[in-house]
Each structure stands twice: as C-alpha cells, then as structure tokens.
Amino acid sequence: FFFFFFCLFIPTQLRSVEPMKPQGLVYFSRPFLHTPKRHAFMEKFNTKVGDGVYPTKKEEWTDDVVALISKGHNTVNKEVIDLFPNLKVIANFGAGYNHIDFNYAISKNIWVSNAPNVVGPATADVAMYHLLNITRRASESERYVRAQKTCENGWMKFMAHSPEGKKLGIFGLGSIGKQVAKRAKAFDMHICYHNRNRASEEVEKQLGATYVTKEELLRTSDYIVLSLPSVKETYRFIDNKEFEIMKVIQ
C-alpha cells in the first residue's frame, strides 16, 4: 500500500522516462529488414547497419559490437569474428548457417542462432510452384498469351502432364522436405524420399512417404525435389551419373 501511495506522487516527468537501451551495439551485416521493423528494432537497441561488406580491419565501433545479425550472403569466418572482440551472439537471418564458422564461434563462447522453421512453408510453396509449372506448362503458355500469338493447333498445343498419380522423389526430409511432401500429398502424388536418417514411422505415415535408396529414387521418380543444405558433402550431389539413370518422361 505504501509503495502504491508513493508511486502516485512520483513526478510525471520521472514516471514517463523511457527505459534505457541495453549496452553494446547490434550490427546488421546489411539492411535486410523492412523499414518499419528496422526502425522499431533501432528504438530498442543501439544498432549499426552495414552495406553487405564487413570491414577489413578494426574500427572505432567494432569493439562495441555484442551481437551480429547476418544473412547467408555474408560469410562469417574467423577473420570476421575476430573483428568484434566483445561479440556474444551471431544471429542468422534464415535457416541455413553453413556460411558461419560455427566451431570457431563456439570456441570463443559466442552463441549462434538461426530461424529454422520460418521459411520452410514458403520455400515448399516455391518448389510446388516449379513442379506445377513443369507439369502444366504454365509459364510457357502464359508467355504465349502475352505475346498475342495465334494457337494454330488449338488447345492441343499446350497439352501437359497431371501431377496426380505421379511419383515425387524428395532428397532431404527436413523441415522443408516435409512441407513439400505435405503439399504433394494434396495433389495425390506418390511420395518417396531419401535422407541421411530415416524418418519415424509416424512421420512416414502422416506424409504418405516411403523411404528408398538414392539409386531407387532416381530410377523410379517422375519428379525430383532437392531439399539439401549447400555444403561440401552435397556438392555435385546430382551429376552426370545420376542424370543417366533418371527416369525419362515422354
């Protein structure tokens, strides 16, 4: 009661004082946030926005940086990390973090975070867009109409394939791969997948997905989706040898 009574008589000027910003500088590698969101963030934290290129040497402000917000376009290697001696956290604006020297950051007691499930559904939408574009020849026919060309053979000119009943092979059944399978199931496609670790029976049943070897997926799939991280192990994951054994759709 006394505390409540005391608060009533605190001068308005003191009660309306805005909270102080946390100490330290938050450095954005590039201005990739929408302007309203960036302004809201800057009101709460001391920030500096880069132009997509990290400084090549220490500057007056680099010692003040405690948080680095990066994007996949900007490599955060040992040299970059050492520019910021008081760095506490590297926050990646996206799911993949293969552009960050994770082991070196951890050795310096720097936290590394990412946003693994934010772009999964949107990326899966794009994958399905491309698949439907291939099967239904959507872009091709749309360009034809925009060019105001005459269709000599009528509607037969753009005869296409239906995704229904076709087999979709997915390499990588992670968060994005699962979202792709979920969407493909709605088109009554048969789904098979190959992954480093087989999914649980519950997940396979939920998605209607069958685990197969890499070779079987390549030989039997009508369409293939790659949902893999861009790392050394996946470099040239699909090469001439893989193309040679793929199924050919007439």
XYZ file of C-alpha atoms in Angstrom:
250
model
C 0.000 0.000 0.000
C 2.815 2.362 0.909
C 4.559 1.609 -2.412
C 1.349 2.316 -4.349
C 0.813 5.551 -2.402
C 4.406 6.584 -3.044
C 4.115 5.944 -6.794
C 1.154 8.304 -7.040
C 3.369 11.187 -6.017
C 6.312 10.433 -8.326
C 6.629 13.375 -10.732
C 5.167 12.703 -14.142
C 8.499 13.521 -15.759
C 10.170 10.674 -13.866
C 7.408 8.142 -14.432
C 7.387 8.714 -18.187
C 11.123 8.277 -18.697
C 11.748 5.713 -21.434
C 13.790 2.631 -20.484
C 17.472 2.829 -21.322
C 18.766 0.869 -24.305
C 20.915 -2.162 -23.437
C 24.636 -1.532 -23.602
C 26.525 -2.674 -26.664
C 25.972 -2.417 -30.392
C 23.868 -4.676 -32.630
C 25.425 -4.854 -36.084
C 23.343 -5.733 -39.156
C 25.505 -7.033 -41.980
C 23.092 -5.456 -44.483
C 19.735 -3.597 -44.391
C 17.592 -6.670 -44.984
C 14.782 -5.829 -42.572
C 11.736 -3.940 -43.800
C 11.996 -0.296 -42.848
C 9.199 -0.192 -40.186
C 10.580 -3.270 -38.435
C 14.127 -1.979 -38.564
C 13.067 1.344 -37.074
C 11.197 -0.436 -34.276
C 14.311 -2.507 -33.550
C 16.538 0.568 -33.570
C 14.329 2.241 -30.989
C 15.099 -0.551 -28.522
C 18.764 -1.230 -29.300
C 21.847 0.655 -30.361
C 22.342 -0.503 -33.937
C 24.615 -0.096 -36.916
C 23.654 -1.240 -40.409
C 26.321 -2.342 -42.863
C 26.263 -2.368 -46.648
C 26.811 -6.106 -47.086
C 30.600 -5.946 -46.841
C 32.340 -6.451 -43.497
C 35.158 -4.064 -42.563
C 38.619 -5.420 -43.304
C 40.128 -4.077 -40.106
C 39.029 -2.969 -36.654
C 37.384 0.416 -36.418
C 36.241 2.620 -33.545
C 32.841 0.941 -33.311
C 33.835 -2.724 -33.773
C 34.772 -3.157 -30.096
C 31.224 -2.153 -29.142
C 29.520 -4.895 -31.173
C 27.952 -7.564 -28.955
C 25.509 -9.031 -31.496
C 25.913 -9.685 -35.210
C 22.850 -10.283 -37.387
C 23.904 -11.880 -40.646
C 22.439 -13.354 -43.807
C 23.648 -16.213 -45.977
C 25.218 -13.841 -48.496
C 27.798 -12.730 -45.919
C 30.427 -15.242 -44.799
C 31.146 -15.032 -41.083
C 34.553 -16.676 -40.847
C 37.347 -16.480 -38.278
C 38.637 -13.166 -39.652
C 35.204 -11.543 -39.379
C 34.562 -12.883 -35.872
C 37.935 -11.592 -34.672
C 36.945 -8.075 -35.763
C 34.487 -7.992 -32.857
C 36.322 -8.923 -29.618
C 33.217 -8.449 -27.440
C 30.834 -10.406 -29.674
C 28.342 -12.521 -27.692
C 25.895 -13.811 -30.302
C 25.654 -14.341 -34.064
C 22.017 -14.442 -35.187
C 21.420 -15.692 -38.706
C 18.512 -14.233 -40.645
C 17.412 -17.558 -42.126
C 17.576 -21.315 -41.685
C 20.987 -22.300 -43.042
C 24.130 -21.341 -41.151
C 26.804 -23.014 -43.271
C 28.260 -19.554 -44.022
C 29.194 -19.171 -40.326
C 32.347 -20.714 -38.851
C 30.264 -22.426 -36.195
C 33.096 -24.300 -34.451
C 35.263 -21.205 -34.128
C 32.358 -19.168 -32.759
C 31.626 -21.825 -30.142
C 35.312 -21.947 -29.169
C 35.050 -18.204 -28.431
C 31.901 -18.762 -26.299
C 29.764 -16.997 -28.895
C 26.177 -18.153 -29.292
C 24.986 -18.962 -32.823
C 21.273 -18.939 -33.619
C 19.131 -19.358 -36.713
C 15.474 -19.370 -37.757
C 14.926 -22.959 -38.945
C 11.160 -23.054 -39.406
C 10.360 -19.571 -40.658
C 10.885 -20.037 -44.394
C 10.005 -23.749 -44.675
C 6.389 -23.365 -45.851
C 7.244 -20.525 -48.233
C 10.137 -22.483 -49.763
C 7.912 -25.522 -50.182
C 5.358 -23.328 -51.954
C 8.038 -22.268 -54.438
C 9.064 -25.896 -55.002
C 5.455 -26.835 -55.763
C 5.115 -23.796 -57.988
C 8.035 -25.028 -60.104
C 6.666 -28.560 -60.156
C 3.250 -27.383 -61.352
C 4.936 -25.064 -63.805
C 6.724 -28.050 -65.339
C 3.758 -30.387 -65.369
C 1.160 -27.869 -66.546
C 3.483 -25.737 -68.718
C 2.069 -22.655 -67.015
C 4.858 -20.154 -67.741
C 5.217 -21.329 -71.313
C 1.539 -20.862 -72.116
C 1.379 -17.581 -70.184
C 4.233 -16.112 -72.245
C 2.498 -17.325 -75.394
C -0.690 -15.471 -74.460
C 1.181 -12.280 -73.553
C 2.903 -12.350 -76.933
C -0.597 -12.469 -78.506
C 0.348 -15.404 -80.688
C -2.202 -17.438 -82.564
C -2.551 -21.044 -81.427
C -2.508 -22.963 -84.738
C -3.249 -26.339 -83.171
C -5.772 -25.041 -80.682
C -5.646 -26.242 -77.121
C -3.641 -29.314 -78.200
C -0.532 -27.137 -78.451
C -0.199 -26.963 -74.684
C -1.108 -30.486 -73.707
C 0.578 -31.116 -70.369
C 1.025 -33.700 -67.626
C -1.013 -34.091 -64.482
C 0.853 -34.439 -61.179
C -1.881 -36.771 -59.932
C -0.643 -40.319 -59.554
C 2.967 -39.403 -60.379
C 5.864 -40.254 -58.096
C 7.709 -37.422 -56.386
C 11.163 -38.178 -55.022
C 12.453 -35.900 -52.253
C 16.104 -35.765 -51.262
C 16.224 -34.422 -47.716
C 13.181 -34.836 -45.496
C 13.930 -31.950 -43.171
C 11.577 -29.110 -42.322
C 11.324 -28.003 -45.968
C 11.182 -31.529 -47.390
C 8.301 -32.400 -45.101
C 6.402 -29.300 -46.194
C 6.930 -30.277 -49.844
C 5.643 -33.800 -49.143
C 2.616 -32.376 -47.357
C 1.714 -30.286 -50.392
C 2.431 -33.043 -52.901
C 0.147 -35.382 -50.968
C -2.718 -32.951 -51.600
C -2.156 -33.491 -55.330
C -2.443 -37.270 -54.855
C 1.192 -37.835 -55.725
C 3.103 -40.912 -54.593
C 5.975 -39.769 -52.382
C 9.320 -41.405 -51.783
C 12.340 -39.892 -50.082
C 15.964 -40.432 -49.238
C 17.569 -38.950 -46.162
C 20.689 -39.451 -44.054
C 18.450 -40.718 -41.278
C 15.164 -42.425 -41.917
C 12.116 -40.633 -40.539
C 9.928 -42.231 -37.881
C 7.045 -44.475 -38.884
C 4.664 -41.836 -37.593
C 6.109 -39.161 -39.893
C 6.152 -41.534 -42.880
C 2.528 -42.464 -42.265
C 1.482 -38.852 -41.815
C 3.130 -37.771 -45.084
C 2.433 -40.969 -47.004
C 6.159 -41.150 -47.768
C 8.268 -44.256 -48.438
C 11.980 -44.449 -47.668
C 14.152 -45.632 -50.594
C 17.804 -45.665 -51.584
C 19.285 -42.845 -53.612
C 19.503 -45.009 -56.720
C 15.927 -46.245 -56.457
C 14.642 -42.707 -56.036
C 16.498 -41.609 -59.154
C 15.311 -44.596 -61.225
C 11.637 -44.537 -60.268
C 10.671 -40.913 -59.601
C 8.793 -38.860 -62.178
C 9.858 -35.632 -60.478
C 12.648 -34.929 -58.005
C 12.996 -32.203 -55.386
C 16.309 -31.416 -53.705
C 15.899 -30.117 -50.165
C 19.524 -30.247 -49.055
C 21.953 -27.867 -47.355
C 24.640 -26.330 -49.553
C 27.698 -27.983 -48.004
C 30.759 -29.843 -49.220
C 29.015 -33.204 -48.886
C 26.194 -32.173 -51.240
C 28.408 -30.574 -53.883
C 27.521 -32.198 -57.228
C 25.021 -34.419 -55.451
C 23.338 -34.740 -58.842
C 25.943 -35.234 -61.563
C 26.204 -36.955 -64.930
C 25.976 -40.415 -63.376
C 22.722 -39.524 -61.613
C 21.216 -37.977 -64.743
C 21.972 -41.101 -66.734
C 19.842 -43.342 -64.506
C 16.918 -40.941 -64.090
C 13.540 -41.833 -65.476
C 12.621 -40.141 -68.742
C 9.100 -38.771 -69.112
C 7.748 -38.817 -72.667
